[in-house]
Amino acid sequence: MPVQILYFAKVREEVGVATEAVDVPASIATISELADWLACRSAGHAQAFANREHLRVAADQVMVTFDTPLSDGMEIAFFPPVTGG
Amino acid sequence: MPVQILYFAKVREEVGVATEAVDVPASIATISELADWLACRSAGHAQAFANREHLRVAADQVMVTFDTPLSDGMEIAFFPPVTGG
Amino acid sequence: MRDIRVQTADFDPATELARLEALDVGAVASFTGLVRGDDGVAALTLEHYPGMTEKVLRALGDEAASRWALAGVSLIHRVGRLGRGARIVFVGTASAHRADALESCAFLIDRLKTDAPFWKSEEVGGAPRWVAARDGDQEAADRWR
Amino acid sequence: MRDIRVQTADFDPATELARLEALDVGAVASFTGLVRGDDGVAALTLEHYPGMTEKVLRALGDEAASRWALAGVSLIHRVGRLGRGARIVFVGTASAHRADALESCAFLIDRLKTDAPFWKSEEVGGAPRWVAARDGDQEAADRWR
Protein backbone atom coordinates (compact mmCIF):
# COMPACT_ATOMS: atom_id res chain seq x y z
CA MET A 1 0.00 0.00 0.00
CA PRO A 2 1.65 3.27 -1.12
CA VAL A 3 1.75 5.98 1.57
CA GLN A 4 3.40 9.40 1.53
CA ILE A 5 5.27 10.19 4.75
CA LEU A 6 6.21 13.74 5.85
CA TYR A 7 8.40 14.77 8.78
CA PHE A 8 8.65 18.23 10.34
CA ALA A 9 10.92 20.13 12.71
CA LYS A 10 12.93 18.01 15.18
CA VAL A 11 11.40 14.79 13.81
CA ARG A 12 12.57 15.72 10.30
CA GLU A 13 16.09 16.36 11.62
CA GLU A 14 16.19 13.02 13.46
CA VAL A 15 14.90 10.99 10.51
CA GLY A 16 17.19 12.88 8.13
CA VAL A 17 14.64 13.38 5.34
CA ALA A 18 11.57 15.61 4.96
CA THR A 19 9.46 13.18 2.95
CA GLU A 20 9.54 9.57 1.86
CA ALA A 21 7.20 7.53 -0.31
CA VAL A 22 6.86 4.07 1.24
CA ASP A 23 5.08 0.88 0.26
CA VAL A 24 3.51 -0.40 3.46
CA PRO A 25 2.87 -4.16 3.94
CA ALA A 26 -0.82 -5.10 3.91
CA SER A 27 -0.54 -6.38 7.51
CA ILE A 28 -0.16 -2.80 8.76
CA ALA A 29 -3.61 -1.44 9.56
CA THR A 30 -3.16 1.63 11.76
CA ILE A 31 -0.89 4.68 12.05
CA SER A 32 0.48 3.19 15.26
CA GLU A 33 1.59 0.05 13.39
CA LEU A 34 2.99 2.26 10.61
CA ALA A 35 5.08 4.15 13.19
CA ASP A 36 6.50 0.88 14.57
CA TRP A 37 7.32 -0.25 11.03
CA LEU A 38 8.97 3.09 10.11
CA ALA A 39 11.03 3.02 13.33
CA CYS A 40 12.97 0.04 11.94
CA ARG A 41 14.16 1.87 8.82
CA SER A 42 17.20 3.57 10.43
CA ALA A 43 18.73 4.64 13.74
CA GLY A 44 17.34 8.15 13.06
CA HIS A 45 13.85 6.74 12.52
CA ALA A 46 14.19 4.71 15.73
CA GLN A 47 15.11 7.86 17.64
CA ALA A 48 12.26 9.90 16.12
CA PHE A 49 9.64 7.28 16.99
CA ALA A 50 11.07 6.33 20.42
CA ASN A 51 8.76 8.56 22.44
CA ARG A 52 5.18 8.69 21.16
CA GLU A 53 4.21 11.21 23.82
CA HIS A 54 6.30 13.84 22.09
CA LEU A 55 5.00 12.92 18.66
CA ARG A 56 1.93 14.21 16.85
CA VAL A 57 0.47 12.84 13.63
CA ALA A 58 -1.72 14.18 10.85
CA ALA A 59 -3.52 12.08 8.22
CA ASP A 60 -4.31 13.93 5.01
CA GLN A 61 -3.53 17.22 6.82
CA VAL A 62 -5.85 16.63 9.76
CA MET A 63 -4.50 16.00 13.28
CA VAL A 64 -5.46 12.41 14.28
CA THR A 65 -4.71 9.83 16.96
CA PHE A 66 -2.31 6.90 16.45
CA ASP A 67 -5.16 4.36 16.37
CA THR A 68 -6.47 5.86 13.11
CA PRO A 69 -6.75 3.24 10.31
CA LEU A 70 -4.37 3.61 7.39
CA SER A 71 -5.77 4.01 3.85
CA ASP A 72 -4.31 3.64 0.43
CA GLY A 73 -2.48 6.77 -0.77
CA MET A 74 -2.76 8.64 2.52
CA GLU A 75 -0.46 11.53 3.37
CA ILE A 76 0.84 10.88 6.89
CA ALA A 77 2.87 13.55 8.70
CA PHE A 78 4.80 13.05 11.96
CA PHE A 79 5.96 16.05 13.96
CA PRO A 80 6.55 17.39 17.50
CA PRO A 81 3.86 19.33 19.39
CA VAL A 82 3.38 22.62 17.52
CA THR A 83 4.92 25.88 18.74
CA GLY A 84 3.62 28.64 16.47
CA GLY A 85 1.93 31.89 17.31
CA MET B 1 -21.45 75.19 54.27
CA PRO B 2 -20.28 76.06 50.72
CA VAL B 3 -20.50 73.18 48.22
CA GLN B 4 -19.86 73.15 44.47
CA ILE B 5 -22.52 71.20 42.53
CA LEU B 6 -22.01 69.83 39.00
CA TYR B 7 -24.61 68.25 36.70
CA PHE B 8 -23.93 66.18 33.60
CA ALA B 9 -25.80 64.84 30.57
CA LYS B 10 -29.57 64.38 31.04
CA VAL B 11 -29.40 65.61 34.65
CA ARG B 12 -27.74 68.84 33.48
CA GLU B 13 -30.50 69.34 30.89
CA GLU B 14 -33.25 68.77 33.46
CA VAL B 15 -31.74 71.07 36.08
CA GLY B 16 -30.99 73.67 33.42
CA VAL B 17 -27.48 74.57 34.62
CA ALA B 18 -24.13 72.76 34.51
CA THR B 19 -22.82 74.02 37.85
CA GLU B 20 -24.05 75.90 40.89
CA ALA B 21 -22.28 77.06 44.04
CA VAL B 22 -24.66 76.54 46.96
CA ASP B 23 -24.51 77.28 50.67
CA VAL B 24 -25.92 74.20 52.37
CA PRO B 25 -27.63 74.46 55.80
CA ALA B 26 -25.63 72.88 58.62
CA SER B 27 -28.47 70.39 59.23
CA ILE B 28 -27.65 68.60 55.99
CA ALA B 29 -25.11 65.86 56.73
CA THR B 30 -25.12 63.45 53.76
CA ILE B 31 -25.27 63.54 49.98
CA SER B 32 -28.71 61.99 50.18
CA GLU B 33 -29.96 64.90 52.29
CA LEU B 34 -28.23 67.31 49.92
CA ALA B 35 -30.11 65.74 47.00
CA ASP B 36 -33.46 66.18 48.82
CA TRP B 37 -32.59 69.80 49.56
CA LEU B 38 -31.50 70.51 45.95
CA ALA B 39 -34.70 68.91 44.62
CA CYS B 40 -36.70 71.82 46.13
CA ARG B 41 -34.83 74.50 44.17
CA SER B 42 -36.90 74.24 40.96
CA ALA B 43 -39.22 72.00 38.95
CA GLY B 44 -36.18 70.96 36.90
CA HIS B 45 -34.27 70.00 40.02
CA ALA B 46 -37.29 68.05 41.28
CA GLN B 47 -37.42 66.11 38.00
CA ALA B 48 -33.68 65.40 38.03
CA PHE B 49 -33.74 64.07 41.59
CA ALA B 50 -37.07 62.21 41.33
CA ASN B 51 -35.57 58.80 40.62
CA ARG B 52 -32.42 58.03 42.58
CA GLU B 53 -32.01 54.68 40.86
CA HIS B 54 -31.11 56.48 37.65
CA LEU B 55 -28.79 58.90 39.38
CA ARG B 56 -25.09 58.50 40.17
CA VAL B 57 -23.02 60.78 42.35
CA ALA B 58 -19.32 61.62 42.67
CA ALA B 59 -17.72 63.44 45.61
CA ASP B 60 -14.46 65.20 44.76
CA GLN B 61 -14.36 63.26 41.48
CA VAL B 62 -14.76 59.81 43.02
CA MET B 63 -17.93 57.77 42.53
CA VAL B 64 -19.65 57.38 45.95
CA THR B 65 -22.94 56.24 47.46
CA PHE B 66 -25.69 58.63 48.59
CA ASP B 67 -25.01 57.94 52.29
CA THR B 68 -21.57 59.58 52.01
CA PRO B 69 -21.11 62.43 54.56
CA LEU B 70 -20.88 65.94 53.14
CA SER B 71 -17.78 68.06 53.87
CA ASP B 72 -17.03 71.73 53.61
CA GLY B 73 -15.98 72.79 50.09
CA MET B 74 -16.72 69.44 48.46
CA GLU B 75 -17.29 69.13 44.70
CA ILE B 76 -20.44 67.04 44.27
CA ALA B 77 -21.49 65.86 40.81
CA PHE B 78 -24.84 64.28 39.89
CA PHE B 79 -25.25 62.41 36.62
CA PRO B 80 -26.95 59.43 34.91
CA PRO B 81 -25.25 56.01 34.66
CA VAL B 82 -22.26 56.44 32.35
CA THR B 83 -22.34 55.36 28.69
CA GLY B 84 -18.84 55.85 27.29
CA GLY B 85 -16.57 53.43 25.45
CA MET C 1 4.72 53.10 29.08
CA ARG C 2 1.43 54.69 30.10
CA ASP C 3 -0.45 56.84 27.58
CA ILE C 4 -3.83 58.00 28.83
CA ARG C 5 -5.70 60.74 26.96
CA VAL C 6 -9.12 62.35 26.57
CA GLN C 7 -9.32 64.41 23.38
CA THR C 8 -11.63 65.74 20.68
CA ALA C 9 -9.15 64.92 17.90
CA ASP C 10 -9.04 61.56 16.17
CA PHE C 11 -6.24 59.16 17.06
CA ASP C 12 -4.28 56.74 14.92
CA PRO C 13 -4.40 53.11 16.13
CA ALA C 14 -1.30 52.41 14.01
CA THR C 15 0.75 54.97 15.95
CA GLU C 16 -0.43 53.52 19.24
CA LEU C 17 0.28 49.94 18.16
CA ALA C 18 3.75 50.94 16.96
CA ARG C 19 4.55 52.46 20.37
CA LEU C 20 3.38 49.28 22.11
CA GLU C 21 5.32 47.03 19.71
CA ALA C 22 8.46 49.11 20.32
CA LEU C 23 8.40 48.03 23.98
CA ASP C 24 9.93 44.79 22.68
CA VAL C 25 7.94 42.45 24.92
CA GLY C 26 6.25 40.05 22.53
CA ALA C 27 2.48 40.48 22.89
CA VAL C 28 0.32 43.47 21.95
CA ALA C 29 -3.48 43.50 22.23
CA SER C 30 -5.84 46.27 21.19
CA PHE C 31 -9.48 47.21 21.14
CA THR C 32 -10.97 50.02 19.04
CA GLY C 33 -14.55 51.18 19.48
CA LEU C 34 -16.21 53.06 16.63
CA VAL C 35 -19.56 54.73 15.92
CA ARG C 36 -21.61 51.92 14.42
CA GLY C 37 -23.28 52.61 11.13
CA ASP C 38 -25.91 49.90 11.27
CA ASP C 39 -28.60 51.32 13.52
CA GLY C 40 -29.57 54.61 11.92
CA VAL C 41 -27.36 56.75 14.14
CA ALA C 42 -25.93 59.65 12.13
CA ALA C 43 -23.61 60.88 14.88
CA LEU C 44 -22.84 60.71 18.59
CA THR C 45 -21.94 63.52 20.93
CA LEU C 46 -19.82 62.53 23.90
CA GLU C 47 -19.88 64.61 27.07
CA HIS C 48 -17.55 63.92 29.99
CA TYR C 49 -16.56 65.16 33.45
CA PRO C 50 -13.19 66.87 32.93
CA GLY C 51 -10.80 66.04 35.73
CA MET C 52 -12.67 63.02 37.00
CA THR C 53 -12.44 61.27 33.63
CA GLU C 54 -8.64 61.45 33.54
CA LYS C 55 -8.48 60.40 37.20
CA VAL C 56 -10.65 57.30 36.55
CA LEU C 57 -8.71 56.32 33.42
CA ARG C 58 -5.39 56.63 35.27
CA ALA C 59 -6.77 54.54 38.14
CA LEU C 60 -7.91 51.86 35.67
CA GLY C 61 -4.43 51.87 34.11
CA ASP C 62 -2.91 51.46 37.58
CA GLU C 63 -5.27 48.62 38.46
CA ALA C 64 -4.49 46.83 35.18
CA ALA C 65 -0.76 47.22 35.81
CA SER C 66 -1.16 45.76 39.32
CA ARG C 67 -3.17 42.76 38.13
CA TRP C 68 -1.22 41.83 35.00
CA ALA C 69 2.44 42.02 33.95
CA LEU C 70 2.21 44.97 31.57
CA ALA C 71 4.98 46.87 29.83
CA GLY C 72 2.57 49.39 28.32
CA VAL C 73 -0.99 50.68 28.40
CA SER C 74 -2.66 53.07 25.94
CA LEU C 75 -6.09 54.40 26.78
CA ILE C 76 -7.56 57.07 24.53
CA HIS C 77 -11.14 58.32 24.58
CA ARG C 78 -12.59 60.99 22.34
CA VAL C 79 -15.25 63.53 23.31
CA GLY C 80 -17.40 65.92 21.28
CA ARG C 81 -19.42 65.17 18.13
CA LEU C 82 -18.39 62.00 16.29
CA GLY C 83 -19.84 60.99 12.94
CA ARG C 84 -20.73 57.52 11.72
CA GLY C 85 -17.67 55.26 11.57
CA ALA C 86 -15.56 57.60 13.71
CA ARG C 87 -13.25 56.12 16.31
CA ILE C 88 -14.44 56.63 19.91
CA VAL C 89 -12.04 54.70 22.10
CA PHE C 90 -8.74 52.84 21.89
CA VAL C 91 -7.32 50.41 24.42
CA GLY C 92 -3.87 48.93 23.83
CA THR C 93 -1.73 46.74 26.07
CA ALA C 94 1.74 45.20 25.76
CA SER C 95 3.08 42.30 27.79
CA ALA C 96 5.57 39.46 27.64
CA HIS C 97 2.58 37.10 27.95
CA ARG C 98 -0.33 37.03 25.55
CA ALA C 99 -2.93 36.22 28.22
CA ASP C 100 -1.87 39.30 30.21
CA ALA C 101 -2.14 41.53 27.14
CA LEU C 102 -5.53 40.12 26.09
CA GLU C 103 -7.14 40.00 29.53
CA SER C 104 -6.01 43.46 30.59
CA CYS C 105 -7.30 44.86 27.29
CA ALA C 106 -10.75 43.34 27.94
CA PHE C 107 -10.63 44.51 31.58
CA LEU C 108 -9.84 48.09 30.59
CA ILE C 109 -12.67 48.47 28.07
CA ASP C 110 -15.20 46.64 30.29
CA ARG C 111 -14.43 48.77 33.34
CA LEU C 112 -14.14 52.00 31.35
CA LYS C 113 -17.73 51.40 30.21
CA THR C 114 -19.11 51.49 33.76
CA ASP C 115 -16.58 53.59 35.70
CA ALA C 116 -15.50 56.47 33.47
CA PRO C 117 -17.80 59.53 33.39
CA PHE C 118 -18.68 59.72 29.70
CA TRP C 119 -22.21 60.13 28.35
CA LYS C 120 -23.34 59.50 24.79
CA SER C 121 -26.10 61.38 23.04
CA GLU C 122 -27.04 60.00 19.64
CA GLU C 123 -28.64 61.67 16.63
CA VAL C 124 -31.36 59.60 14.99
CA GLY C 125 -33.50 61.36 12.42
CA GLY C 126 -31.98 64.71 13.40
CA ALA C 127 -33.06 64.64 17.05
CA PRO C 128 -30.56 63.97 19.86
CA ARG C 129 -31.35 61.45 22.59
CA TRP C 130 -29.34 60.24 25.56
CA VAL C 131 -28.10 56.67 25.28
CA ALA C 132 -29.30 54.46 28.15
CA ALA C 133 -26.80 52.42 30.16
CA ARG C 134 -26.91 48.69 29.43
CA ASP C 135 -27.23 45.99 32.11
CA GLY C 136 -24.84 43.85 30.08
CA ASP C 137 -22.11 46.45 30.51
CA GLN C 138 -22.48 46.29 34.28
CA GLU C 139 -22.26 42.49 34.18
CA ALA C 140 -19.17 42.61 31.95
CA ALA C 141 -17.46 45.00 34.38
CA ASP C 142 -18.50 43.01 37.45
CA ARG C 143 -16.67 39.89 36.30
CA TRP C 144 -13.39 41.76 36.94
CA ARG C 145 -14.24 42.64 40.57
CA MET D 1 -14.40 39.61 5.47
CA ARG D 2 -11.98 36.73 5.91
CA ASP D 3 -8.27 37.34 5.38
CA ILE D 4 -6.13 34.30 6.20
CA ARG D 5 -2.49 34.21 5.13
CA VAL D 6 0.82 32.43 5.73
CA GLN D 7 3.74 34.42 4.39
CA THR D 8 7.45 35.15 4.79
CA ALA D 9 6.94 38.91 4.29
CA ASP D 10 6.15 41.27 7.15
CA PHE D 11 2.59 42.54 7.50
CA ASP D 12 1.27 45.92 8.58
CA PRO D 13 -1.13 45.80 11.55
CA ALA D 14 -2.37 49.27 10.57
CA THR D 15 -3.53 48.03 7.17
CA GLU D 16 -5.30 45.08 8.79
CA LEU D 17 -6.97 47.26 11.42
CA ALA D 18 -8.09 49.73 8.75
CA ARG D 19 -9.76 46.91 6.79
CA LEU D 20 -11.55 45.71 9.93
CA GLU D 21 -12.61 49.25 10.89
CA ALA D 22 -14.00 49.78 7.39
CA LEU D 23 -16.55 47.01 8.03
CA ASP D 24 -18.45 49.68 9.96
CA VAL D 25 -19.53 47.44 12.83
CA GLY D 26 -18.28 49.20 15.93
CA ALA D 27 -15.77 46.91 17.65
CA VAL D 28 -12.32 45.82 16.44
CA ALA D 29 -9.93 43.70 18.51
CA SER D 30 -6.40 42.67 17.63
CA PHE D 31 -3.48 40.66 18.87
CA THR D 32 0.07 40.92 17.54
CA GLY D 33 2.79 38.46 18.56
CA LEU D 34 6.42 39.50 18.13
CA VAL D 35 9.86 37.99 18.68
CA ARG D 36 10.65 38.95 22.27
CA GLY D 37 13.95 40.66 22.89
CA ASP D 38 14.24 39.94 26.58
CA ASP D 39 15.49 36.36 26.71
CA GLY D 40 18.68 36.36 24.67
CA VAL D 41 17.04 35.06 21.50
CA ALA D 42 18.66 36.69 18.45
CA ALA D 43 16.20 35.25 15.94
CA LEU D 44 13.54 32.62 15.36
CA THR D 45 13.04 30.40 12.36
CA LEU D 46 9.48 29.25 11.76
CA GLU D 47 8.80 26.05 9.85
CA HIS D 48 5.29 24.98 8.88
CA TYR D 49 3.34 22.27 7.05
CA PRO D 50 2.24 23.94 3.81
CA GLY D 51 -1.32 23.00 2.94
CA MET D 52 -2.29 21.81 6.39
CA THR D 53 -1.45 25.17 7.95
CA GLU D 54 -3.83 27.10 5.72
CA LYS D 55 -6.50 24.41 6.21
CA VAL D 56 -6.25 24.67 10.01
CA LEU D 57 -6.29 28.49 9.99
CA ARG D 58 -9.36 28.53 7.73
CA ALA D 59 -11.09 26.01 10.02
CA LEU D 60 -10.30 28.19 13.06
CA GLY D 61 -11.74 31.21 11.22
CA ASP D 62 -14.87 29.20 10.45
CA GLU D 63 -15.21 28.05 14.05
CA ALA D 64 -14.80 31.61 15.34
CA ALA D 65 -17.44 32.85 12.89
CA SER D 66 -19.85 30.14 14.04
CA ARG D 67 -19.35 30.88 17.76
CA TRP D 68 -19.36 34.70 17.65
CA ALA D 69 -21.13 37.33 15.54
CA LEU D 70 -18.18 38.42 13.41
CA ALA D 71 -18.10 40.76 10.43
CA GLY D 72 -14.41 40.14 9.80
CA VAL D 73 -11.44 37.97 10.71
CA SER D 74 -7.76 38.55 9.86
CA LEU D 75 -5.29 35.80 10.60
CA ILE D 76 -1.73 36.25 9.39
CA HIS D 77 1.25 34.11 10.35
CA ARG D 78 4.79 34.53 9.14
CA VAL D 79 7.28 31.75 8.43
CA GLY D 80 11.05 31.74 7.82
CA ARG D 81 13.75 33.52 9.80
CA LEU D 82 12.51 36.39 12.00
CA GLY D 83 14.85 38.70 13.90
CA ARG D 84 14.37 40.15 17.35
CA GLY D 85 11.30 42.40 17.53
CA ALA D 86 9.88 41.07 14.24
CA ARG D 87 6.14 40.45 13.99
CA ILE D 88 5.19 36.77 13.94
CA VAL D 89 1.41 36.63 14.03
CA PHE D 90 -1.60 38.94 13.74
CA VAL D 91 -5.16 38.17 14.77
CA GLY D 92 -7.86 40.76 14.12
CA THR D 93 -11.61 40.54 14.55
CA ALA D 94 -14.52 42.93 13.93
CA SER D 95 -17.99 42.68 15.43
CA ALA D 96 -20.97 44.79 16.42
CA HIS D 97 -20.33 43.65 20.00
CA ARG D 98 -17.09 44.21 21.87
CA ALA D 99 -17.27 40.92 23.77
CA ASP D 100 -17.53 39.00 20.49
CA ALA D 101 -14.52 40.81 19.02
CA LEU D 102 -12.40 40.37 22.17
CA GLU D 103 -13.31 36.75 22.89
CA SER D 104 -12.92 35.53 19.31
CA CYS D 105 -9.52 37.25 19.13
CA ALA D 106 -8.36 35.39 22.27
CA PHE D 107 -9.89 32.14 20.95
CA LEU D 108 -8.06 32.42 17.63
CA ILE D 109 -4.60 33.00 19.08
CA ASP D 110 -5.07 30.38 21.83
CA ARG D 111 -6.22 27.69 19.41
CA LEU D 112 -3.68 28.64 16.73
CA LYS D 113 -0.97 27.94 19.33
CA THR D 114 -1.98 24.29 19.73
CA ASP D 115 -3.69 23.41 16.44
CA ALA D 116 -1.72 25.03 13.63
CA PRO D 117 1.38 23.17 12.40
CA PHE D 118 4.11 25.74 13.00
CA TRP D 119 7.41 25.00 14.74
CA LYS D 120 9.82 27.55 16.16
CA SER D 121 13.56 27.13 16.30
CA GLU D 122 15.40 29.84 18.23
CA GLU D 123 18.96 31.09 17.96
CA VAL D 124 20.65 31.63 21.32
CA GLY D 125 24.40 32.24 21.26
CA GLY D 126 24.51 31.33 17.57
CA ALA D 127 23.15 27.77 17.96
CA PRO D 128 19.61 26.90 16.89
CA ARG D 129 17.36 24.89 19.21
CA TRP D 130 13.76 23.75 18.86
CA VAL D 131 11.30 25.52 21.13
CA ALA D 132 9.40 23.11 23.41
CA ALA D 133 5.59 23.21 23.54
CA ARG D 134 4.21 24.73 26.75
CA ASP D 135 1.57 23.04 28.93
CA GLY D 136 0.05 26.47 29.54
CA ASP D 137 -0.70 26.81 25.84
CA GLN D 138 -2.64 23.52 25.88
CA GLU D 139 -4.63 24.69 28.90
CA ALA D 140 -5.37 28.05 27.26
CA ALA D 141 -6.66 26.27 24.13
CA ASP D 142 -8.68 23.73 26.13
CA ARG D 143 -10.83 26.40 27.78
CA TRP D 144 -12.41 27.02 24.35
CA ARG D 145 -13.41 23.36 23.81
mmCIF file of C-alpha atoms in Angstrom, chain D residues 74-133:
data_model
loop_
_atom_site.group_PDB
_atom_site.id
_atom_site.type_symbol
_atom_site.label_atom_id
_atom_site.label_comp_id
_atom_site.label_asym_id
_atom_site.label_seq_id
_atom_site.Cartn_x
_atom_site.Cartn_y
_atom_site.Cartn_z
ATOM 1 C CA SER D 74 -7.758 38.550 9.856
ATOM 2 C CA LEU D 75 -5.289 35.802 10.597
ATOM 3 C CA ILE D 76 -1.729 36.253 9.388
ATOM 4 C CA HIS D 77 1.247 34.107 10.355
ATOM 5 C CA ARG D 78 4.788 34.528 9.136
ATOM 6 C CA VAL D 79 7.283 31.747 8.432
ATOM 7 C CA GLY D 80 11.054 31.743 7.821
ATOM 8 C CA ARG D 81 13.751 33.524 9.805
ATOM 9 C CA LEU D 82 12.514 36.392 11.997
ATOM 10 C CA GLY D 83 14.850 38.703 13.898
ATOM 11 C CA ARG D 84 14.370 40.149 17.355
ATOM 12 C CA GLY D 85 11.305 42.400 17.528
ATOM 13 C CA ALA D 86 9.881 41.070 14.242
ATOM 14 C CA ARG D 87 6.139 40.455 13.989
ATOM 15 C CA ILE D 88 5.192 36.767 13.941
ATOM 16 C CA VAL D 89 1.414 36.635 14.030
ATOM 17 C CA PHE D 90 -1.598 38.937 13.744
ATOM 18 C CA VAL D 91 -5.157 38.170 14.772
ATOM 19 C CA GLY D 92 -7.859 40.765 14.122
ATOM 20 C CA THR D 93 -11.613 40.544 14.554
ATOM 21 C CA ALA D 94 -14.520 42.929 13.935
ATOM 22 C CA SER D 95 -17.985 42.675 15.427
ATOM 23 C CA ALA D 96 -20.966 44.787 16.416
ATOM 24 C CA HIS D 97 -20.334 43.646 19.997
ATOM 25 C CA ARG D 98 -17.087 44.214 21.865
ATOM 26 C CA ALA D 99 -17.274 40.918 23.771
ATOM 27 C CA ASP D 100 -17.533 39.003 20.486
ATOM 28 C CA ALA D 101 -14.525 40.813 19.019
ATOM 29 C CA LEU D 102 -12.395 40.368 22.169
ATOM 30 C CA GLU D 103 -13.313 36.745 22.889
ATOM 31 C CA SER D 104 -12.924 35.527 19.315
ATOM 32 C CA CYS D 105 -9.518 37.247 19.129
ATOM 33 C CA ALA D 106 -8.357 35.393 22.268
ATOM 34 C CA PHE D 107 -9.889 32.143 20.954
ATOM 35 C CA LEU D 108 -8.061 32.423 17.629
ATOM 36 C CA ILE D 109 -4.597 32.999 19.080
ATOM 37 C CA ASP D 110 -5.066 30.383 21.826
ATOM 38 C CA ARG D 111 -6.215 27.688 19.408
ATOM 39 C CA LEU D 112 -3.679 28.643 16.731
ATOM 40 C CA LYS D 113 -0.966 27.943 19.326
ATOM 41 C CA THR D 114 -1.982 24.290 19.731
ATOM 42 C CA ASP D 115 -3.688 23.407 16.444
ATOM 43 C CA ALA D 116 -1.721 25.033 13.631
ATOM 44 C CA PRO D 117 1.377 23.172 12.397
ATOM 45 C CA PHE D 118 4.110 25.743 13.005
ATOM 46 C CA TRP D 119 7.407 25.005 14.744
ATOM 47 C CA LYS D 120 9.821 27.554 16.156
ATOM 48 C CA SER D 121 13.563 27.132 16.296
ATOM 49 C CA GLU D 122 15.403 29.844 18.231
ATOM 50 C CA GLU D 123 18.964 31.087 17.963
ATOM 51 C CA VAL D 124 20.646 31.626 21.315
ATOM 52 C CA GLY D 125 24.401 32.241 21.261
ATOM 53 C CA GLY D 126 24.514 31.327 17.572
ATOM 54 C CA ALA D 127 23.149 27.774 17.959
ATOM 55 C CA PRO D 128 19.606 26.895 16.886
ATOM 56 C CA ARG D 129 17.360 24.886 19.214
ATOM 57 C CA TRP D 130 13.759 23.749 18.863
ATOM 58 C CA VAL D 131 11.305 25.515 21.133
ATOM 59 C CA ALA D 132 9.398 23.109 23.410
ATOM 60 C CA ALA D 133 5.589 23.212 23.536
#
